[in-house]
Amino acid sequence: MRFFVYIFISLFLSSCLKEEYPQNEFKEQLVVEGSIRQDRVAEVMLTLNMNKSEEISEETMRDKIVRWAVVHVTDVDRNDTEKLIGMVDERYPTRFVYKSSRIRGRIGGTYRLDITYSGRQWSAETTIPNPNKLY
C-alpha cells in the first residue's frame, strides 16, 4: 500500500514542475505617435519599445525617446514636403516632439509621413476626412 502512495506522491509532485520555454527573441521597434489636424501643424513623437524584462524607470523611459530621426511630412495634393524640427516641449508625454512649421492640415487633404532612423525607413499616409453633420 505504501508503494502506491509513494508512486502517487511522486507523480503528483513531478506534474507540478514548471516547464522551461525558450524566451522569444526581443526585437526593438519604432513606436510612432503622430497627428495632423485641420489648421494645425503636424506633430510626431517617436520612441522605442521596451523589453518586458526591462525595469521601468524615468531613466529607462528617457533612453527610449528617439531624438535623432529625420522626419518629413508631405502634403500629397500640393506636392509640398517639409522636414519636421525636433524640439523639447514639456506639454508632450515624451517631452520631445517633431513639428512642422509650414504645412498645416486641411479638410480633404492627404498627407504622407516619412521617417528615417538607424538606417531604416518607415512611411504612412493619412487623410483628414470631411466632417459628418450631426442631426
Coordinates of C-alpha atoms in Angstrom, one line a residue:
M1 CA 0.0 0.0 0.0
R2 CA 2.8 2.4 0.8
F3 CA 4.3 1.7 -2.5
F4 CA 1.3 3.1 -4.3
V5 CA 1.2 6.2 -2.0
Y6 CA 4.8 6.9 -2.9
I7 CA 4.1 6.5 -6.6
F8 CA 1.1 8.8 -6.4
I9 CA 3.0 11.5 -4.5
S10 CA 6.0 11.3 -6.9
L11 CA 3.6 11.6 -9.9
F12 CA 1.8 14.5 -8.3
L13 CA 5.0 16.4 -7.5
S14 CA 6.5 15.8 -10.9
S15 CA 3.4 17.2 -12.6
C16 CA 3.9 20.5 -10.7
L17 CA 7.4 21.1 -12.2
K18 CA 7.5 24.2 -14.3
E19 CA 8.4 23.7 -17.9
E20 CA 11.0 26.0 -19.3
Y21 CA 10.1 27.6 -22.6
P22 CA 12.7 29.4 -24.7
Q23 CA 12.4 33.2 -24.5
N24 CA 11.1 34.9 -27.6
E25 CA 13.8 37.0 -29.1
F26 CA 13.2 40.7 -28.4
K27 CA 13.1 42.9 -31.4
E28 CA 13.4 46.6 -30.9
Q29 CA 10.7 48.5 -32.8
L30 CA 10.0 52.2 -33.5
V31 CA 6.8 53.5 -31.9
V32 CA 5.2 56.4 -33.8
E33 CA 2.5 58.6 -32.4
G34 CA 1.6 61.5 -34.7
S35 CA -1.2 63.7 -35.8
I36 CA -2.2 66.4 -38.3
R37 CA -5.4 68.2 -37.7
Q38 CA -7.4 70.9 -39.5
D39 CA -5.5 74.2 -39.4
R40 CA -2.8 72.8 -37.2
V41 CA 0.8 71.6 -37.9
A42 CA 2.0 68.0 -37.9
E43 CA 3.2 66.6 -34.6
V44 CA 5.2 63.4 -34.2
M45 CA 6.5 61.7 -31.1
L46 CA 9.0 58.8 -31.6
T47 CA 10.0 56.2 -29.0
L48 CA 11.4 52.7 -29.0
N49 CA 9.5 49.8 -27.5
M50 CA 10.7 48.1 -24.3
N51 CA 11.6 44.5 -23.5
K52 CA 9.3 43.1 -20.9
S53 CA 12.2 42.3 -18.7
E54 CA 13.4 45.9 -18.6
E55 CA 12.9 47.9 -15.4
I56 CA 10.5 50.8 -15.9
S57 CA 12.0 53.9 -14.5
E58 CA 12.3 57.6 -15.5
E59 CA 15.8 56.9 -16.8
T60 CA 14.9 53.9 -19.0
M61 CA 11.9 55.7 -20.4
R62 CA 14.1 58.8 -21.2
D63 CA 16.5 56.5 -23.1
K64 CA 13.7 55.2 -25.3
I65 CA 12.9 58.7 -26.8
V66 CA 14.1 59.0 -30.3
R67 CA 15.8 62.4 -30.8
W68 CA 17.9 61.8 -33.9
A69 CA 15.4 60.7 -36.6
V70 CA 14.8 62.5 -39.9
V71 CA 11.1 63.1 -40.2
H72 CA 9.3 64.6 -43.3
V73 CA 5.7 65.4 -43.9
T74 CA 4.3 65.8 -47.4
D75 CA 1.1 67.4 -48.5
V76 CA 0.4 65.0 -51.3
D77 CA -2.2 67.1 -53.0
R78 CA 0.0 70.1 -53.2
N79 CA 3.3 68.2 -53.7
D80 CA 4.8 70.1 -50.8
T81 CA 7.4 68.5 -48.4
E82 CA 8.7 69.8 -45.1
K83 CA 11.3 68.4 -42.7
L84 CA 10.0 68.4 -39.2
I85 CA 12.1 70.0 -36.5
G86 CA 12.7 68.1 -33.2
M87 CA 12.2 70.2 -30.1
V88 CA 11.8 69.9 -26.4
D89 CA 8.2 70.6 -25.3
E90 CA 7.1 69.9 -21.8
R91 CA 3.4 69.6 -22.9
Y92 CA 4.0 66.2 -24.6
P93 CA 4.4 62.9 -22.7
T94 CA 7.8 62.2 -24.2
R95 CA 8.9 65.9 -23.7
F96 CA 10.3 65.8 -27.2
V97 CA 8.3 66.3 -30.4
Y98 CA 8.9 66.7 -34.1
K99 CA 6.8 69.6 -35.5
S100 CA 6.2 71.1 -38.9
S101 CA 6.0 74.9 -39.2
R102 CA 4.7 75.4 -42.7
I103 CA 2.4 72.6 -43.6
R104 CA -1.0 72.7 -41.8
G105 CA -3.8 70.2 -42.0
R106 CA -6.9 70.9 -44.1
I107 CA -10.1 69.0 -44.6
G108 CA -9.8 66.6 -47.5
G109 CA -6.0 66.9 -47.6
T110 CA -3.8 63.8 -47.9
Y111 CA -0.5 63.7 -46.0
R112 CA 2.4 61.3 -46.0
L113 CA 4.8 60.8 -43.1
D114 CA 8.4 59.6 -43.9
I115 CA 10.8 58.6 -41.1
T116 CA 14.4 57.6 -41.4
Y117 CA 16.1 56.3 -38.2
S118 CA 19.0 54.0 -37.6
G119 CA 19.4 53.1 -41.3
R120 CA 15.7 52.1 -41.7
Q121 CA 12.8 53.9 -43.3
W122 CA 9.1 54.0 -42.5
S123 CA 6.2 55.8 -44.1
A124 CA 2.5 56.2 -43.6
E125 CA -0.3 58.1 -45.3
T126 CA -3.5 59.7 -44.0
T127 CA -6.3 61.9 -45.0
I128 CA -8.3 64.4 -43.0
P129 CA -11.9 63.4 -43.7
N130 CA -14.8 65.7 -44.3
P131 CA -16.8 66.3 -41.0
N132 CA -20.1 64.5 -40.6
K133 CA -23.1 66.6 -39.8
L134 CA -24.9 65.7 -36.6
Y135 CA -28.7 65.8 -36.6

